[in-house]
C-alpha positions as a printed NumPy array, in Angstrom:
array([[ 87.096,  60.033,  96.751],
       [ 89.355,  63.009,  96.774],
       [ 88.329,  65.929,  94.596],
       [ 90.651,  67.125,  91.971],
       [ 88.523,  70.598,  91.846],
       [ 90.636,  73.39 ,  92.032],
       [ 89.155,  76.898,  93.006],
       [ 90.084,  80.232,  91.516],
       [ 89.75 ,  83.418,  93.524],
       [ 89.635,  87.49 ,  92.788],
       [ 91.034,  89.832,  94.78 ],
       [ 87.473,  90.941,  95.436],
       [ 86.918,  87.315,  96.638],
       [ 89.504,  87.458,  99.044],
       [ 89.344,  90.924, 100.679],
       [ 85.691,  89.454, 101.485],
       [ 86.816,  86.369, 103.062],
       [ 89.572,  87.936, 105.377],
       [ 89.014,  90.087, 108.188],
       [ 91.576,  92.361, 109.842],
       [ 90.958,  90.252, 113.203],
       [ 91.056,  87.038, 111.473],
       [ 94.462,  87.857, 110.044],
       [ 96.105,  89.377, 113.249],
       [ 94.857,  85.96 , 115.135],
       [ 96.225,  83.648, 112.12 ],
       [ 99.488,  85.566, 112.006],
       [100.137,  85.193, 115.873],
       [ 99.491,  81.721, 115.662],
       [101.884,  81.297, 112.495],
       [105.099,  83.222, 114.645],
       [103.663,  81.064, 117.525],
       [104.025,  77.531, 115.512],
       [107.262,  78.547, 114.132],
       [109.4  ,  79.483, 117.571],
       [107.625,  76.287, 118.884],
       [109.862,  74.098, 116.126],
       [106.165,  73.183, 114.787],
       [107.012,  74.861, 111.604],
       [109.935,  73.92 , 108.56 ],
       [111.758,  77.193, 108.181],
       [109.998,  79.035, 104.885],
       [112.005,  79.175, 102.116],
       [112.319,  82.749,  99.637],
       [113.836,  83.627,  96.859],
       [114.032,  86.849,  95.04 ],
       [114.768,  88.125,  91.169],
       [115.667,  91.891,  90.447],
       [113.374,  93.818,  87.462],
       [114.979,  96.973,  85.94 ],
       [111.826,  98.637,  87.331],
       [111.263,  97.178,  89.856],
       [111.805,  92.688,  91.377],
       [109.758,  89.926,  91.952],
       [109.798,  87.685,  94.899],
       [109.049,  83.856,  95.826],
       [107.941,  82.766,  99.206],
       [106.807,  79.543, 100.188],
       [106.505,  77.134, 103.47 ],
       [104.802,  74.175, 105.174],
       [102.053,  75.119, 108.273],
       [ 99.875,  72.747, 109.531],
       [ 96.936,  73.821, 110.912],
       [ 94.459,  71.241, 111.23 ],
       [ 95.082,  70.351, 107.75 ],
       [ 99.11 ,  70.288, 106.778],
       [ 99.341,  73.39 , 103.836],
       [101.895,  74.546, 101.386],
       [101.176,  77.267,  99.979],
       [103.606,  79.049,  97.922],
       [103.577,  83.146,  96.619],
       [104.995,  84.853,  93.816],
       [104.839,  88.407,  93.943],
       [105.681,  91.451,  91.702],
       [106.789,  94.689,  93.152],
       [107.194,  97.606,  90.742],
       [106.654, 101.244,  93.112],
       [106.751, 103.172,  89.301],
       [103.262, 101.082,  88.157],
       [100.539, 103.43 ,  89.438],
       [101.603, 106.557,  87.945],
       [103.122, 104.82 ,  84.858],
       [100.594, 102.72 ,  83.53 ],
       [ 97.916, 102.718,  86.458],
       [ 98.813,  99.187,  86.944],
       [ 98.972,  97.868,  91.358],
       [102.161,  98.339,  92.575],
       [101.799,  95.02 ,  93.9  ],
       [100.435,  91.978,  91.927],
       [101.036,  87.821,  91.872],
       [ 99.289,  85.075,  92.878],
       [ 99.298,  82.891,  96.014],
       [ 98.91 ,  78.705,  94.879],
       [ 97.552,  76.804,  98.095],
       [ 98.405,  73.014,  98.364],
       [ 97.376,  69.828, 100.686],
       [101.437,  69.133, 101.884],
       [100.54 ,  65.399, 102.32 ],
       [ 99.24 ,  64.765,  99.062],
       [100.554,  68.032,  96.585],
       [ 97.021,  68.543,  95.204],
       [ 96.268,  71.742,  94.1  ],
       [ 93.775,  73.321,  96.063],
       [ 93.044,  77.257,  95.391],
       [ 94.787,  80.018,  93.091],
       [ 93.861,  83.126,  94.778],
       [ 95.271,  86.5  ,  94.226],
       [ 98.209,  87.507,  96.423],
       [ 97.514,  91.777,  96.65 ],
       [ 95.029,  91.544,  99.407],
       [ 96.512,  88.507, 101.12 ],
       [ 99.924,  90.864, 101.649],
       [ 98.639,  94.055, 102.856],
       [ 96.439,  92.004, 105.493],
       [ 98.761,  89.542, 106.752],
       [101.658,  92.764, 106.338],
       [ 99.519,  94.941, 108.702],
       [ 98.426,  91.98 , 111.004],
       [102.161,  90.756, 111.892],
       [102.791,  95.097, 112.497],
       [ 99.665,  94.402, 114.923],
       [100.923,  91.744, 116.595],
       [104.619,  93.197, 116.714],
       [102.393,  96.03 , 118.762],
       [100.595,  94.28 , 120.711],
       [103.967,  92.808, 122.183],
       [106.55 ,  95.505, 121.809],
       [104.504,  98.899, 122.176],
       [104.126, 100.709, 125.481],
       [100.526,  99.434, 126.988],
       [ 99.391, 103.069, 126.993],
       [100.737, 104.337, 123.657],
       [ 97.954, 106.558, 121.401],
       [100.122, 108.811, 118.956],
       [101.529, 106.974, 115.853],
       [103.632, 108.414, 112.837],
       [102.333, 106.202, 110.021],
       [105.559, 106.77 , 106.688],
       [104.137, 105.909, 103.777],
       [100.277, 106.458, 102.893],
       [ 99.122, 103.875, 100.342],
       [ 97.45 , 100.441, 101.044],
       [ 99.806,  99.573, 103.967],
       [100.152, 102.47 , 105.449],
       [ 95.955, 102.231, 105.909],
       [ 95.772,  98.133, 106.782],
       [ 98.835,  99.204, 109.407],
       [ 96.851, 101.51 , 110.776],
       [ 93.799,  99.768, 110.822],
       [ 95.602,  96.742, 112.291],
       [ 97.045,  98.658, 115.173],
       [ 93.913, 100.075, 116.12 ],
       [ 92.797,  96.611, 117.199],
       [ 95.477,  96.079, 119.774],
       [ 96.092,  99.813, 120.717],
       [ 93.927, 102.728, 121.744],
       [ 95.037, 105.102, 119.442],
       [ 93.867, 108.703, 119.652],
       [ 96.125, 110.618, 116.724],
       [ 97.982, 109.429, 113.953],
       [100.77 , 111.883, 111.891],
       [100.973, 110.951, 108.643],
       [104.123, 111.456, 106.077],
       [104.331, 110.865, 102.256],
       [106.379, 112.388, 100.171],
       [103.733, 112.909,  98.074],
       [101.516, 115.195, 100.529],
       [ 98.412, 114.75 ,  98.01 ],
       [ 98.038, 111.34 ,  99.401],
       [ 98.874, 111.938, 102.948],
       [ 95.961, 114.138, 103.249],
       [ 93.745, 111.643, 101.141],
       [ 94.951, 108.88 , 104.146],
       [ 93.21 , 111.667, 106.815],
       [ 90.651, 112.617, 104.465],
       [ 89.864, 108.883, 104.275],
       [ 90.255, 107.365, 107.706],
       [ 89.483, 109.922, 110.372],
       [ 86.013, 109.862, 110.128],
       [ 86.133, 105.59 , 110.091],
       [ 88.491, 105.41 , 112.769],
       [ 87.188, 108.178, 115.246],
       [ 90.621, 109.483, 115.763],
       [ 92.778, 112.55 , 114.865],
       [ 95.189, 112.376, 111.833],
       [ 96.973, 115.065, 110.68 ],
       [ 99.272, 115.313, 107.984],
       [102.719, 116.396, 108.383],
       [105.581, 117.169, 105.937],
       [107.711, 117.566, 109.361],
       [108.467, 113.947, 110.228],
       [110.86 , 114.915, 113.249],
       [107.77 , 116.347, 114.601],
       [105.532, 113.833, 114.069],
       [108.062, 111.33 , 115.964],
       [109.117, 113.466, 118.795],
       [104.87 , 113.086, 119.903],
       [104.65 , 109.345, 118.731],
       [105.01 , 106.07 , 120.44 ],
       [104.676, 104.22 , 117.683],
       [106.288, 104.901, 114.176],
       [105.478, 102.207, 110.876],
       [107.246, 103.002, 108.384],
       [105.815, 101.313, 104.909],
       [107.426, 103.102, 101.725],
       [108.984, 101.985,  98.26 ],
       [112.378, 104.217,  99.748],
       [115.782, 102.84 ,  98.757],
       [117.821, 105.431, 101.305],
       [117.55 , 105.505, 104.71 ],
       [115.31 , 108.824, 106.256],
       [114.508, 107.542, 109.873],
       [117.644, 108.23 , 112.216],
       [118.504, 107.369, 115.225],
       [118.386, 111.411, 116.763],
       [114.915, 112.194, 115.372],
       [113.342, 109.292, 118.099],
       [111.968, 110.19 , 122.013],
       [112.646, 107.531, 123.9  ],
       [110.093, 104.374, 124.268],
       [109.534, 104.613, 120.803],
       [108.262, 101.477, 118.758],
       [108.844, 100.923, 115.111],
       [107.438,  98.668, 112.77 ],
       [109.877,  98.757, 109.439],
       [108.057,  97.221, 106.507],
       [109.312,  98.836, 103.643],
       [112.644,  96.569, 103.377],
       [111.53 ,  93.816, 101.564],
       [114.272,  93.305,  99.743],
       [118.226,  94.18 ,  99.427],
       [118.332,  97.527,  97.835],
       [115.127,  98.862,  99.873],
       [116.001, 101.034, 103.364],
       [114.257, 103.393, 105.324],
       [116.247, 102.719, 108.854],
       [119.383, 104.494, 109.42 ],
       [121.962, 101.289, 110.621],
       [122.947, 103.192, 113.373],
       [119.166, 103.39 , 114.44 ],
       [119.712,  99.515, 114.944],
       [122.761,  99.064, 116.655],
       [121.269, 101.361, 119.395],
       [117.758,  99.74 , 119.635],
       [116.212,  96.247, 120.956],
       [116.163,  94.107, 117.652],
       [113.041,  92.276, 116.5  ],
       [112.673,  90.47 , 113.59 ],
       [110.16 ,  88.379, 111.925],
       [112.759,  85.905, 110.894],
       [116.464,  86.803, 111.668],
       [118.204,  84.694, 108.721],
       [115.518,  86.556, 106.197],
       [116.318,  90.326, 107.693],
       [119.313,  89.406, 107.458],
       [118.953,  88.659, 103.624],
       [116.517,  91.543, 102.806],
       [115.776,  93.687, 105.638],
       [116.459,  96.517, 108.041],
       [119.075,  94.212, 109.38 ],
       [120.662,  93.415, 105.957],
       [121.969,  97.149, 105.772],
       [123.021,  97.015, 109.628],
       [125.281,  94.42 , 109.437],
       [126.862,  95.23 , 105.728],
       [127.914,  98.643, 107.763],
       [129.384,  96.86 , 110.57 ],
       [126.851,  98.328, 112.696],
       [125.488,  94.983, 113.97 ],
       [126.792,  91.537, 114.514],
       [124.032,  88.764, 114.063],
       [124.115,  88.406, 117.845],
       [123.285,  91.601, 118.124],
       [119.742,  90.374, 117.724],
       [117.59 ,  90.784, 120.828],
       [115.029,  88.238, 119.953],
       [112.381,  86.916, 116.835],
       [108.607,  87.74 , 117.408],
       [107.613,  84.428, 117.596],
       [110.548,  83.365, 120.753],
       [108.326,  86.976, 122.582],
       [105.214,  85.874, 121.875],
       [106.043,  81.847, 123.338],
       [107.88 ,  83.742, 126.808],
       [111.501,  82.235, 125.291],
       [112.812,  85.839, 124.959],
       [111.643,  88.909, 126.684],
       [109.787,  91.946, 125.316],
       [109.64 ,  95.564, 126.126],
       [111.16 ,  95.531, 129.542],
       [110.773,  99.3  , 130.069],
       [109.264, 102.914, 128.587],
       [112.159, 104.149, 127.932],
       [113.367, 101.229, 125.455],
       [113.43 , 102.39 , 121.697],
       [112.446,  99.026, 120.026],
       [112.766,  97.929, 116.376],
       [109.989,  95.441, 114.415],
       [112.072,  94.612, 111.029],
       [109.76 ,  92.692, 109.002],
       [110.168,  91.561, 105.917],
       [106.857,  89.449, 105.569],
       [107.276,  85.807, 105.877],
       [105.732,  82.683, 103.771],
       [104.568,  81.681, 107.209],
       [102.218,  84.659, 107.4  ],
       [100.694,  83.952, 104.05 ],
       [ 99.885,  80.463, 105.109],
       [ 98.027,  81.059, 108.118],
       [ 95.818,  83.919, 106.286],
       [ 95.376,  82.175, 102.62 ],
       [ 94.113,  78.684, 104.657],
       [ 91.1  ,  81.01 , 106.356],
       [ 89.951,  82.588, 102.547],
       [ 90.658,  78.939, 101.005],
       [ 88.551,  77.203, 103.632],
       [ 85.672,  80.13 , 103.683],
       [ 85.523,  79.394, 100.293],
       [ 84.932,  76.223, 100.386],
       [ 82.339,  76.61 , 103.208],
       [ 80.6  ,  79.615, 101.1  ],
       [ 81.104,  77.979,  97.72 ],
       [ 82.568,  81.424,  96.76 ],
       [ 85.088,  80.833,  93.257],
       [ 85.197,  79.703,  89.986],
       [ 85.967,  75.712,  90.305],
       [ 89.19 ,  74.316,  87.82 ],
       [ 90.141,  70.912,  86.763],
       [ 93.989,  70.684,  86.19 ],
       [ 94.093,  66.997,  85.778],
       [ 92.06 ,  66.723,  82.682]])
């Protein structure tokens, strides 16, 4: 008999039951499954906030055992120095697709850095020169640390810049990871700088006007945008776009909320001005880098897909660790 037990998990719980390596595998496989046509398209949906929106993702991914899992997230940048609230919070519901029973509630914070940072890693892995080792990180909070972290795993990075408009916390990042990551970081209020040194850049801020343009790059750069997550968020300057190889996570989505979203409401970029999604590099249907010299673009906006792939590993380690409080919906 099937049980109708439901398990409840902490954001404690779930930063313990997902590794950094464990996500970067599961979110290759998830772009992998989805350019193979093994994978429904995910579906998202997204409500504005006068301080800030809230967003709904949700797909279908089988992986051994066909999920839906489905995300609701709250993004309001003002929280932590308003009312010392996350800026990110929600909840992540994890179902059996065959059957709809409710199988997990888990808590979505740590679920979305990870899998965020993993699909930058695996963007990396496929788009960044082999022998890169200086990165400008943008943005020094809880991304800006898991993208870094991430990276690490697929690059041999020897110095990271780091840029926040708030400098406190760019030297907190250093203070922070230097010593954990054996590597130099140095903060930098001089972001052209920074770049002109860098192979790679991730940029991972709350900005809602562009500050990355298309002069301040040395060629063979590769950027990971993150920030855009939805319509009125931009860090990339469009013209940065129309004159780099275009990646994105999913094209119809950037083209909703992302980097690309901006590009083509400037007539900067026609949709077929798309060089490829990750998941057609990663199969061999589309190219990658091709040469140093190419300035690449990663615009991810974070896909239900992702989410799937990493909240079936802490649901199932769960389970196997007994690890969460146990609900009964049906009663």
């Amino acid at each position: 008999m099937i049980s109708s037990e439901t398990i409840l998990l902490t954001r404690t719980e779930v930063a313990g039951l997902l590794s950094i390596e464990e996500a970067n595998a599961a979110v290759e496989n998830s772009f992998r499954l989805y350019a193979s046509g093994k994978a429904p398209a995910p579906g998202l949906l997204g409500v504005h906030a006068p301080e800030g929106g809230f967003h709904i993702k949700a797909g279908i991914l089988n992986l051994g055992r066909n999920y839906f899992v489905s995300k609701t997230n709250a993004n309001f940048p003002g929280n932590p120095q308003k009312n010392n609230l996350p800026t990110i919070q929600g909840v992540i519901i994890v179902s059996d697709a065959d059957n709809g029973q409710l199988l997990a509630l888990m808590d979505s914070i740590e679920i979305t850095i990870i899998r965020t940072g993993a699909a930058t890693a695996v963007a990396a892995s496929y788009l960044s020169r082999i022998n890169a080792i200086t990165i400008t990180i943008c943005g020094c909070g809880n991304q800006g640390k898991i993208s870094l972290r991430a990276i690490m795993k697929v690059r041999a990075l020897e110095k990271a810049f780091v840029y926040d408009i708030d400098e406190k916390r760019a030297k907190q990042f250093a203070s922070e990871l230097a010593n954990e990551l054996n590597i130099s970081i140095q903060p930098t209020n001089n972001l052209k700088e920074a770049l002109r040194q860098s192979e790679i850049c991730v940029t991972c801020t709350t900005s809602k006007k562009q500050f990355l343009n298309r002069d301040d790059l040395p060629p063979g750069i590769f950027i990971a945008a993150v920030g855009a997550d939805s319509e009125n968020k931009q860090e990339l300057d469009p013209a940065l776009l129309s004159n780099a190889k275009v990646v994105t996570d999913i094209t119809s989505q950037c083209a909703q909320i992302g980097e690309l979203h901006h590009a083509l409401q400037a007539g900067m970029m026609k949709l077929t001005g798309v060089h490829a999604e990750l998941g057609q590099i990663i199969i061999g249907e589309k190219t990658g880098r091709m040469n140093d010299d190419e300035i690449i673009v990663f615009d991810s906006t974070g896909t239900a897909l992702q989410d799937i792939a990493s909240a079936a590993i802490v649901y199932e380690k769960a389970i196997e660790k007994n690890i969460g409080i146990k609900l009964n919906f049906s009663k």
